Amino acid sequence: MFQQIIQRFNSSSIFNKSNAYFTLITLLLVIEIELYTTWRTQFDPHTLVFYFTGLQLLIGILPLILSRNLRFSTDTPWKIARGIPLSIASVYGIFYAYRLLKPLFEQVPIKVSNSDIIPQIQRFCKEFLAGRFPYTPFGDFGYLMSPTYLPAQWLPYLPMDWLKLDPRMLTFSVFALIYGVFAAKIIQHNTAFLKAIVLLAMPIYLIFEVFTYESPVWSLSVEQLIMGYYLLLGISLTTESRPFQIFSIVLCLMSRFALIFWLPLFIFMMWTKQGTRTTLTYCAWIFAGCAVLYAPFLLKDPYIFTNAQAYYDLATERCWAEPKPSPVYNGLAFTIYFFEKTGNKAQLIAELKQMLFIITPSVSLLFGWIWWRVKDKIDAPLFAICTLKISLAVFYAFIQIPFSYLYITPIIMSSVVLYRFGHLRHKL
């Protein structure tokens, strides 16, 4: 009788183990964002990279350790009275972000002298709408350039180019829509009110901190679109909807190839649970989705992907030719250690690429082995989300030019880790 009273108290107390774990992971997320923004200049870049990368890995690994023998469960039956204020909070969050970013877009003009990211996308759209092949090398910006962007990174902007509207508003609109999906998931599962507020606040907090300390990420890049794609992928992994997952995976694959190192692990996970036939069908649909977006361009020029990688290597050599290039010294990647080694720069770049192509797949192989051993004792969606977080952290820790805007994507995955982890509480 006494033990039942204690157990009932523990399950209802705000100080129970589940809430303590949730608070811990939340704190780690806040520190991750602060290391990326406010605290970045407080550390030497040689040291910061260990803190930043180590913390990202911890956010991916710790929930897996703490969630053994737990399963997904909603807190209480769905209640309209709780859903209404949370819906209002999510709408306010998007409105607040809009009020922050719209003046920024108006103040910072789109021009090559600021950044060639958005001008490249505008050129893609202009060439495509004019019926010309968009992947033809060009010299419009004062230097010869090979187009490097994958289709999902520029095709969504076609309506904005046709209507002569600021493409950054589409970037924000796509993120706002996906944030709305994230909020709907939180409300649908009737997450405990305080947890729901924290989950809704984290993406908006990220936007605010980046706006305050790293505003070019929002004004000069379109990373918010990629961030939205990966947030959507994370959300899809918490569902059993195969079409939703396939759609999200195709968007991520066709915007940036970082996903290819994690995808085999996810396919392996599916094979262990769903069998060969379902897995092959799943892969076929992913291939078909990618073919629809990319094959028309590859048929015109089958070398556009390899040409893009060759151009990226050339751009890396140009960047590394500078005495202390700012992307390398931002403290977000181990690139700095390769850059500072003595020797031929081209050889050092090759060594960095080799390290990337060894470590990142090795991480997936390691977690594939771990999954095989614990697949019946751990929540599969959490395992998929956490390993995606880890894979992205490792991948971006060894890229050739670690532009700061790229790290928004692995950071946003932490919110999905927190969402799924926050609902794991009942023992199997």
Short mmCIF file of C-alpha atoms in Angstrom, two decimals:
data_model
loop_
_atom_site.label_atom_id
_atom_site.label_comp_id
_atom_site.label_asym_id
_atom_site.label_seq_id
_atom_site.Cartn_x
_atom_site.Cartn_y
_atom_site.Cartn_z
CA MET A 1 0.00 0.00 0.00
CA PHE A 2 2.78 2.40 0.99
CA GLN A 3 4.76 1.55 -2.17
CA GLN A 4 1.70 2.26 -4.34
CA ILE A 5 1.31 5.69 -2.72
CA ILE A 6 5.00 6.48 -3.38
CA GLN A 7 4.75 5.33 -7.00
CA ARG A 8 1.62 7.43 -7.53
CA PHE A 9 3.36 10.46 -6.01
CA ASN A 10 6.42 9.96 -8.21
CA SER A 11 4.34 9.68 -11.36
CA SER A 12 2.47 12.93 -10.64
CA SER A 13 5.24 15.02 -9.14
CA ILE A 14 6.93 17.67 -11.23
CA PHE A 15 10.17 16.41 -9.69
CA ASN A 16 9.91 12.87 -11.04
CA LYS A 17 12.71 11.23 -13.00
CA SER A 18 11.03 11.76 -16.40
CA ASN A 19 10.77 15.51 -15.86
CA ALA A 20 14.30 15.68 -14.52
CA TYR A 21 15.62 14.00 -17.68
CA PHE A 22 13.54 16.31 -19.85
CA THR A 23 14.93 19.33 -18.01
CA LEU A 24 18.48 18.05 -18.46
CA ILE A 25 18.13 17.59 -22.22
CA THR A 26 16.45 21.00 -22.49
CA LEU A 27 19.40 22.58 -20.69
CA LEU A 28 21.78 20.90 -23.13
CA LEU A 29 19.77 22.30 -26.05
CA VAL A 30 20.01 25.82 -24.65
CA ILE A 31 23.77 25.47 -24.18
CA GLU A 32 24.08 24.16 -27.75
CA ILE A 33 22.32 27.25 -29.11
CA GLU A 34 24.37 29.58 -26.91
CA LEU A 35 27.64 27.98 -28.01
CA TYR A 36 26.57 28.59 -31.59
CA THR A 37 25.61 32.22 -30.94
CA THR A 38 26.33 34.17 -27.74
CA TRP A 39 29.26 32.19 -26.40
CA ARG A 40 31.06 31.49 -29.66
CA THR A 41 33.45 34.43 -29.25
CA GLN A 42 34.14 33.51 -25.62
CA PHE A 43 36.22 30.47 -26.59
CA ASP A 44 39.27 29.88 -28.71
CA PRO A 45 38.09 28.18 -31.93
CA HIS A 46 40.45 25.26 -31.30
CA THR A 47 38.64 24.61 -28.03
CA LEU A 48 35.11 25.56 -29.04
CA VAL A 49 34.90 22.82 -31.67
CA PHE A 50 35.33 20.16 -28.97
CA TYR A 51 32.62 21.71 -26.79
CA PHE A 52 30.21 22.28 -29.68
CA THR A 53 30.64 18.91 -31.38
CA GLY A 54 30.83 17.05 -28.08
CA LEU A 55 27.59 18.62 -26.90
CA GLN A 56 25.81 17.72 -30.12
CA LEU A 57 26.93 14.13 -29.73
CA LEU A 58 25.81 14.13 -26.10
CA ILE A 59 22.34 15.36 -27.11
CA GLY A 60 22.12 12.42 -29.50
CA ILE A 61 23.61 9.75 -27.24
CA LEU A 62 22.26 10.62 -23.77
CA PRO A 63 18.54 10.14 -24.60
CA LEU A 64 19.36 6.69 -26.02
CA ILE A 65 21.06 5.71 -22.77
CA LEU A 66 18.26 7.10 -20.59
CA SER A 67 15.41 5.63 -22.63
CA ARG A 68 16.19 1.92 -22.44
CA ASN A 69 13.06 -0.17 -21.82
CA LEU A 70 10.73 2.82 -22.24
CA ARG A 71 8.02 3.37 -24.81
CA PHE A 72 6.16 6.30 -26.30
CA SER A 73 3.12 7.44 -24.39
CA THR A 74 0.96 10.55 -24.33
CA ASP A 75 0.62 12.30 -20.99
CA THR A 76 -3.20 12.45 -20.79
CA PRO A 77 -6.15 12.04 -23.14
CA TRP A 78 -6.43 14.91 -25.61
CA LYS A 79 -8.23 17.94 -24.22
CA ILE A 80 -9.49 20.94 -26.17
CA ALA A 81 -8.98 23.21 -23.16
CA ARG A 82 -5.26 22.54 -23.28
CA GLY A 83 -4.98 22.54 -27.05
CA ILE A 84 -6.40 26.05 -27.54
CA PRO A 85 -3.77 27.96 -25.51
CA LEU A 86 -0.99 25.89 -27.08
CA SER A 87 -2.34 26.67 -30.55
CA ILE A 88 -2.36 30.36 -29.67
CA ALA A 89 1.21 30.06 -28.36
CA SER A 90 2.41 28.43 -31.60
CA VAL A 91 0.74 31.10 -33.75
CA TYR A 92 2.28 33.80 -31.58
CA GLY A 93 5.70 32.15 -31.95
CA ILE A 94 5.50 32.31 -35.75
CA PHE A 95 4.18 35.88 -35.66
CA TYR A 96 7.04 36.87 -33.35
CA ALA A 97 9.60 35.30 -35.67
CA TYR A 98 8.00 37.07 -38.63
CA ARG A 99 8.20 40.42 -36.84
CA LEU A 100 11.91 39.78 -36.24
CA LEU A 101 12.87 38.68 -39.73
CA LYS A 102 10.76 40.83 -42.06
CA PRO A 103 12.60 44.10 -41.22
CA LEU A 104 15.90 42.24 -41.55
CA PHE A 105 14.98 41.12 -45.07
CA GLU A 106 14.06 44.70 -45.95
CA GLN A 107 17.30 46.14 -44.57
CA VAL A 108 19.68 43.64 -46.20
CA PRO A 109 19.54 43.72 -50.00
CA ILE A 110 20.11 40.62 -52.10
CA LYS A 111 23.32 41.20 -54.03
CA VAL A 112 26.42 39.23 -54.87
CA SER A 113 28.68 41.55 -52.88
CA ASN A 114 26.88 40.41 -49.72
CA SER A 115 26.57 36.72 -50.60
CA ASP A 116 26.12 34.70 -53.77
CA ILE A 117 23.77 32.12 -52.17
CA ILE A 118 20.44 33.75 -53.00
CA PRO A 119 21.66 35.24 -56.32
CA GLN A 120 22.59 31.70 -57.38
CA ILE A 121 19.06 30.51 -56.62
CA GLN A 122 17.58 33.45 -58.49
CA ARG A 123 19.74 32.58 -61.48
CA PHE A 124 18.61 28.94 -61.34
CA CYS A 125 14.98 30.08 -61.42
CA LYS A 126 15.55 32.66 -64.15
CA GLU A 127 17.27 30.13 -66.43
CA PHE A 128 14.66 27.43 -65.78
CA LEU A 129 11.69 29.74 -66.39
CA ALA A 130 13.34 30.94 -69.59
CA GLY A 131 13.55 27.34 -70.82
CA ARG A 132 17.33 27.15 -70.53
CA PHE A 133 19.39 24.49 -68.77
CA PRO A 134 20.00 25.87 -65.24
CA TYR A 135 23.15 23.83 -64.54
CA THR A 136 25.31 25.51 -67.19
CA PRO A 137 28.50 27.13 -65.76
CA PHE A 138 28.28 30.92 -65.71
CA GLY A 139 30.37 34.01 -65.03
CA ASP A 140 27.63 36.51 -64.15
CA PHE A 141 29.11 37.24 -60.72
CA GLY A 142 32.53 38.24 -62.01
CA TYR A 143 34.04 34.76 -61.74
CA LEU A 144 33.39 31.42 -63.41
CA MET A 145 31.03 29.32 -61.35
CA SER A 146 29.53 25.84 -61.67
CA PRO A 147 26.01 25.52 -60.22
CA THR A 148 26.13 23.29 -57.15
CA TYR A 149 22.64 23.33 -55.65
CA LEU A 150 20.42 20.27 -55.77
CA PRO A 151 16.84 20.68 -57.11
CA ALA A 152 14.98 20.84 -53.78
CA GLN A 153 17.19 23.76 -52.79
CA TRP A 154 16.04 26.01 -55.65
CA LEU A 155 12.89 24.63 -57.31
CA PRO A 156 10.59 25.84 -54.47
CA TYR A 157 11.61 29.42 -55.30
CA LEU A 158 10.21 29.39 -58.83
CA PRO A 159 6.91 31.08 -57.83
CA MET A 160 8.78 33.80 -55.94
CA ASP A 161 11.00 34.53 -58.94
CA TRP A 162 8.04 34.56 -61.30
CA LEU A 163 6.15 36.97 -59.00
CA LYS A 164 9.31 39.05 -58.33
CA LEU A 165 9.00 38.56 -54.55
CA ASP A 166 11.74 38.25 -51.93
CA PRO A 167 12.73 34.54 -51.90
CA ARG A 168 13.54 34.79 -48.19
CA MET A 169 9.84 35.14 -47.45
CA LEU A 170 9.23 31.75 -49.04
CA THR A 171 12.06 30.35 -46.93
CA PHE A 172 10.36 31.65 -43.81
CA SER A 173 6.91 30.56 -44.98
CA VAL A 174 8.03 26.96 -45.52
CA PHE A 175 9.60 26.88 -42.07
CA ALA A 176 6.46 28.42 -40.54
CA LEU A 177 4.32 25.73 -42.16
CA ILE A 178 6.56 22.94 -40.89
CA TYR A 179 6.70 24.51 -37.44
CA GLY A 180 2.90 24.40 -37.53
CA VAL A 181 3.10 20.64 -38.21
CA PHE A 182 5.48 20.29 -35.26
CA ALA A 183 3.09 22.24 -33.04
CA ALA A 184 0.15 20.09 -34.21
CA LYS A 185 2.05 16.95 -33.20
CA ILE A 186 2.70 18.39 -29.75
CA ILE A 187 -0.94 19.38 -29.32
CA GLN A 188 -2.27 16.13 -30.78
CA HIS A 189 -0.40 14.04 -28.22
CA ASN A 190 -1.50 16.43 -25.50
CA THR A 191 1.99 16.92 -24.15
CA ALA A 192 2.10 18.14 -20.55
CA PHE A 193 1.55 21.89 -20.68
CA LEU A 194 4.98 23.04 -19.46
CA LYS A 195 6.76 20.53 -21.69
CA ALA A 196 4.67 21.67 -24.64
CA ILE A 197 5.57 25.31 -24.03
CA VAL A 198 9.27 24.40 -23.91
CA LEU A 199 9.03 22.37 -27.13
CA LEU A 200 7.17 25.15 -28.93
CA ALA A 201 9.66 27.73 -27.68
CA MET A 202 12.89 26.00 -28.72
CA PRO A 203 12.73 26.65 -32.52
CA ILE A 204 11.64 30.26 -31.92
CA TYR A 205 14.39 30.71 -29.35
CA LEU A 206 16.88 29.47 -31.94
CA ILE A 207 15.58 31.98 -34.49
CA PHE A 208 15.82 34.81 -31.93
CA GLU A 209 19.37 33.97 -30.82
CA VAL A 210 20.60 33.61 -34.38
CA PHE A 211 18.87 36.87 -35.31
CA THR A 212 20.62 38.61 -32.41
CA TYR A 213 24.13 37.21 -32.81
CA GLU A 214 24.37 35.72 -36.32
CA SER A 215 21.78 37.59 -38.42
CA PRO A 216 23.48 36.89 -41.82
CA VAL A 217 22.30 33.30 -41.40
CA TRP A 218 18.75 34.55 -41.94
CA SER A 219 19.40 37.49 -44.28
CA LEU A 220 22.02 36.06 -46.66
CA SER A 221 21.26 32.33 -46.80
CA VAL A 222 18.26 30.07 -47.33
CA GLU A 223 19.23 27.64 -44.59
CA GLN A 224 15.84 28.07 -42.97
CA LEU A 225 14.43 26.03 -45.84
CA ILE A 226 16.88 23.17 -45.25
CA MET A 227 16.27 23.44 -41.52
CA GLY A 228 12.57 23.07 -42.25
CA TYR A 229 13.16 19.99 -44.40
CA TYR A 230 15.09 18.25 -41.63
CA LEU A 231 12.57 19.28 -38.99
CA LEU A 232 9.89 17.74 -41.21
CA LEU A 233 11.98 14.57 -41.53
CA GLY A 234 12.37 14.38 -37.77
CA ILE A 235 8.61 14.76 -37.33
CA SER A 236 7.93 12.08 -39.96
CA LEU A 237 10.15 9.63 -38.08
CA THR A 238 7.82 9.91 -35.08
CA THR A 239 4.93 8.67 -37.24
CA GLU A 240 4.20 5.39 -38.99
CA SER A 241 3.33 7.12 -42.25
CA ARG A 242 5.61 5.74 -44.95
CA PRO A 243 4.55 8.34 -47.59
CA PHE A 244 5.28 11.14 -45.10
CA GLN A 245 8.72 9.71 -44.38
CA ILE A 246 9.53 9.12 -48.05
CA PHE A 247 8.48 12.66 -48.97
CA SER A 248 10.67 14.12 -46.21
CA ILE A 249 13.67 11.94 -47.08
CA VAL A 250 13.46 12.92 -50.75
CA LEU A 251 13.37 16.63 -49.85
CA CYS A 252 16.46 16.24 -47.65
CA LEU A 253 18.36 14.11 -50.17
CA MET A 254 17.58 16.51 -53.00
CA SER A 255 18.68 19.58 -51.03
CA ARG A 256 21.93 18.43 -49.43
CA PHE A 257 23.64 15.04 -49.57
CA ALA A 258 24.54 14.88 -45.84
CA LEU A 259 21.65 12.45 -45.35
CA ILE A 260 23.22 9.66 -47.42
CA PHE A 261 25.46 8.57 -44.54
CA TRP A 262 22.53 8.05 -42.14
CA LEU A 263 19.98 6.68 -44.61
CA PRO A 264 21.52 3.16 -44.86
CA LEU A 265 21.24 2.85 -41.08
CA PHE A 266 17.56 3.80 -41.20
CA ILE A 267 16.94 1.35 -44.04
CA PHE A 268 18.66 -1.36 -41.99
CA MET A 269 16.43 -0.52 -39.02
CA MET A 270 13.37 -0.84 -41.23
CA TRP A 271 14.55 -4.18 -42.61
CA THR A 272 14.91 -5.63 -39.10
CA LYS A 273 11.36 -4.59 -38.26
CA GLN A 274 9.44 -4.70 -41.55
CA GLY A 275 11.23 -7.31 -43.63
CA THR A 276 12.77 -7.32 -47.09
CA ARG A 277 9.71 -6.68 -49.26
CA THR A 278 8.54 -3.57 -47.38
CA THR A 279 12.08 -2.22 -47.22
CA LEU A 280 12.70 -2.67 -50.94
CA THR A 281 9.40 -0.97 -51.76
CA TYR A 282 10.35 1.89 -49.45
CA CYS A 283 13.73 2.29 -51.17
CA ALA A 284 12.11 2.14 -54.60
CA TRP A 285 9.81 5.03 -53.74
CA ILE A 286 12.72 7.09 -52.42
CA PHE A 287 14.64 6.41 -55.63
CA ALA A 288 11.61 7.33 -57.72
CA GLY A 289 11.12 10.59 -55.82
CA CYS A 290 14.75 11.58 -56.32
CA ALA A 291 14.58 10.60 -59.99
CA VAL A 292 11.54 12.80 -60.60
CA LEU A 293 13.40 15.83 -59.23
CA TYR A 294 16.92 15.19 -60.50
CA ALA A 295 16.80 12.81 -63.48
CA PRO A 296 15.57 15.44 -66.01
CA PHE A 297 18.70 17.48 -65.32
CA LEU A 298 21.04 14.47 -65.20
CA LEU A 299 19.75 13.29 -68.58
CA LYS A 300 20.80 16.62 -70.00
CA ASP A 301 24.20 16.52 -68.28
CA PRO A 302 25.09 13.34 -66.30
CA TYR A 303 28.15 15.06 -64.83
CA ILE A 304 26.43 17.95 -63.02
CA PHE A 305 26.81 16.33 -59.60
CA THR A 306 30.49 15.46 -60.04
CA ASN A 307 31.12 18.88 -61.59
CA ALA A 308 29.54 20.47 -58.54
CA GLN A 309 31.82 18.50 -56.22
CA ALA A 310 34.84 19.47 -58.29
CA TYR A 311 33.83 23.11 -58.07
CA TYR A 312 33.39 22.76 -54.31
CA ASP A 313 36.97 21.45 -54.07
CA LEU A 314 38.16 24.43 -56.11
CA ALA A 315 36.23 26.82 -53.86
CA THR A 316 37.82 25.13 -50.84
CA GLU A 317 41.30 25.69 -52.24
CA ARG A 318 40.48 29.36 -52.80
CA CYS A 319 39.16 29.68 -49.26
CA TRP A 320 42.17 27.90 -47.77
CA ALA A 321 44.51 30.17 -49.73
CA GLU A 322 43.57 32.99 -47.34
CA PRO A 323 45.76 33.46 -44.22
CA LYS A 324 42.95 32.81 -41.70
CA PRO A 325 39.63 32.27 -43.51
CA SER A 326 36.70 33.13 -41.25
CA PRO A 327 34.68 29.95 -41.92
CA VAL A 328 37.61 27.76 -40.87
CA TYR A 329 38.19 29.78 -37.70
CA ASN A 330 34.60 29.96 -36.46
CA GLY A 331 35.16 27.08 -34.03
CA LEU A 332 32.38 24.87 -35.42
CA ALA A 333 34.44 22.19 -37.20
CA PHE A 334 37.73 20.32 -36.91
CA THR A 335 38.64 21.76 -40.31
CA ILE A 336 40.84 24.25 -38.46
CA TYR A 337 43.29 21.49 -37.47
CA PHE A 338 43.72 20.32 -41.06
CA PHE A 339 44.07 23.88 -42.31
CA GLU A 340 46.88 24.59 -39.85
CA LYS A 341 48.88 21.48 -40.68
CA THR A 342 51.99 22.05 -42.73
CA GLY A 343 51.97 20.68 -46.24
CA ASN A 344 50.27 21.01 -49.57
CA LYS A 345 46.78 22.48 -49.17
CA ALA A 346 45.27 20.24 -51.84
CA GLN A 347 46.65 17.19 -50.03
CA LEU A 348 45.33 18.43 -46.69
CA ILE A 349 41.88 18.96 -48.21
CA ALA A 350 42.01 15.40 -49.55
CA GLU A 351 42.91 14.14 -46.06
CA LEU A 352 39.96 16.01 -44.56
CA LYS A 353 37.59 14.52 -47.15
CA GLN A 354 39.00 11.07 -46.47
CA MET A 355 38.39 11.57 -42.76
CA LEU A 356 34.80 12.62 -43.46
CA PHE A 357 34.14 9.59 -45.67
CA ILE A 358 35.62 7.24 -43.08
CA ILE A 359 34.19 8.56 -39.81
CA THR A 360 30.62 9.39 -40.86
CA PRO A 361 29.79 5.97 -42.39
CA SER A 362 31.60 4.31 -39.48
CA VAL A 363 29.20 6.03 -37.08
CA SER A 364 26.26 4.54 -38.97
CA LEU A 365 27.88 1.09 -38.93
CA LEU A 366 28.48 1.35 -35.18
CA PHE A 367 24.88 2.32 -34.47
CA GLY A 368 23.66 -0.36 -36.85
CA TRP A 369 25.41 -2.91 -34.64
CA ILE A 370 23.98 -1.26 -31.51
CA TRP A 371 20.48 -1.31 -33.01
CA TRP A 372 20.78 -5.02 -33.77
CA ARG A 373 21.51 -5.68 -30.10
CA VAL A 374 18.92 -3.36 -28.50
CA LYS A 375 16.15 -3.11 -31.11
CA ASP A 376 13.63 -4.81 -28.84
CA LYS A 377 14.49 -2.62 -25.84
CA ILE A 378 14.49 0.87 -27.29
CA ASP A 379 12.04 3.18 -29.02
CA ALA A 380 12.74 2.95 -32.77
CA PRO A 381 11.72 6.55 -33.69
CA LEU A 382 13.93 7.97 -30.93
CA PHE A 383 16.83 5.80 -32.10
CA ALA A 384 16.36 7.01 -35.69
CA ILE A 385 16.13 10.68 -34.67
CA CYS A 386 19.09 10.54 -32.27
CA THR A 387 21.32 8.76 -34.78
CA LEU A 388 20.36 11.33 -37.42
CA LYS A 389 21.40 14.05 -34.99
CA ILE A 390 24.71 12.26 -34.34
CA SER A 391 25.36 11.63 -38.03
CA LEU A 392 24.79 15.29 -38.91
CA ALA A 393 27.00 16.43 -36.03
CA VAL A 394 29.87 14.24 -37.26
CA PHE A 395 29.36 15.15 -40.90
CA TYR A 396 29.43 18.89 -40.28
CA ALA A 397 32.41 18.56 -37.94
CA PHE A 398 34.58 17.56 -40.91
CA ILE A 399 33.33 19.57 -43.87
CA GLN A 400 35.77 21.48 -46.02
CA ILE A 401 34.30 24.99 -45.61
CA PRO A 402 32.35 25.13 -42.33
CA PHE A 403 30.11 28.10 -43.09
CA SER A 404 28.27 28.96 -39.89
CA TYR A 405 24.81 28.90 -41.47
CA LEU A 406 25.14 25.16 -42.17
CA TYR A 407 24.96 24.29 -38.48
CA ILE A 408 21.38 25.45 -38.11
CA THR A 409 20.27 22.11 -39.53
CA PRO A 410 21.87 19.78 -36.96
CA ILE A 411 20.81 22.17 -34.18
CA ILE A 412 17.12 22.06 -35.14
CA MET A 413 17.16 18.26 -34.87
CA SER A 414 17.66 18.65 -31.12
CA SER A 415 14.07 19.90 -30.81
CA VAL A 416 12.76 16.64 -32.31
CA VAL A 417 15.05 14.63 -30.02
CA LEU A 418 13.56 16.49 -27.06
CA TYR A 419 10.00 16.00 -28.35
CA ARG A 420 10.27 12.24 -28.70
CA PHE A 421 12.33 11.76 -25.56
CA GLY A 422 9.81 13.77 -23.54
CA HIS A 423 7.13 11.14 -24.17
CA LEU A 424 9.14 8.06 -23.21
CA ARG A 425 8.16 7.14 -19.73
CA HIS A 426 6.24 3.88 -19.32
CA LYS A 427 8.25 0.67 -19.05
CA LEU A 428 7.62 -2.09 -21.54
#
